[in-house]
Short mmCIF file of C-alpha atoms in Angstrom, two decimals:
data_model
loop_
_atom_site.label_atom_id
_atom_site.label_comp_id
_atom_site.label_asym_id
_atom_site.label_seq_id
_atom_site.Cartn_x
_atom_site.Cartn_y
_atom_site.Cartn_z
CA MET A 1 4.67 2.07 -13.81
CA ARG A 2 2.73 4.07 -11.23
CA ARG A 3 3.97 1.74 -8.52
CA ALA A 4 7.56 2.41 -9.55
CA MET A 5 6.90 6.15 -9.39
CA ALA A 6 5.18 5.86 -6.02
CA ASP A 7 8.15 3.91 -4.62
CA ILE A 8 10.57 6.81 -5.20
CA PRO A 9 11.46 8.13 -1.73
CA LEU A 10 10.46 11.68 -0.87
CA GLY A 11 13.21 14.10 -1.83
CA GLU A 12 14.77 11.79 -4.44
CA THR A 13 14.37 11.99 -8.19
CA ARG A 14 14.47 9.56 -11.10
CA THR A 15 14.68 10.23 -14.81
CA TYR A 16 12.13 8.84 -17.23
CA GLY A 17 14.94 6.63 -18.53
CA GLN A 18 15.68 5.19 -15.10
CA ILE A 19 12.02 4.36 -14.48
CA ALA A 20 11.67 2.95 -17.99
CA LYS A 21 14.61 0.61 -17.43
CA GLN A 22 13.14 -0.52 -14.11
CA VAL A 23 9.71 -1.36 -15.55
CA GLY A 24 10.82 -2.47 -19.03
CA ALA A 25 8.99 0.24 -20.95
CA PRO A 26 10.09 3.03 -23.31
CA ALA A 27 11.01 6.33 -21.66
CA GLN A 28 8.36 8.10 -23.75
CA ALA A 29 5.66 5.89 -22.19
CA VAL A 30 6.92 6.82 -18.73
CA GLY A 31 6.74 10.50 -19.64
CA GLN A 32 3.18 10.11 -20.86
CA ALA A 33 2.19 8.28 -17.68
CA CYS A 34 3.73 11.05 -15.57
CA GLY A 35 1.84 13.65 -17.58
CA ALA A 36 -1.44 11.81 -17.07
CA ASN A 37 -0.85 11.34 -13.32
CA PRO A 38 -3.03 13.82 -11.41
#
């Protein structure tokens, strides 16, 4: 999941739902991972 977030180009955005679909995880899990990312 962190790799997918790190691969987002500078200046672009993704929703939790878009990342979740990409990695095959629930959007809530993506949100929690983003919240825990320092």
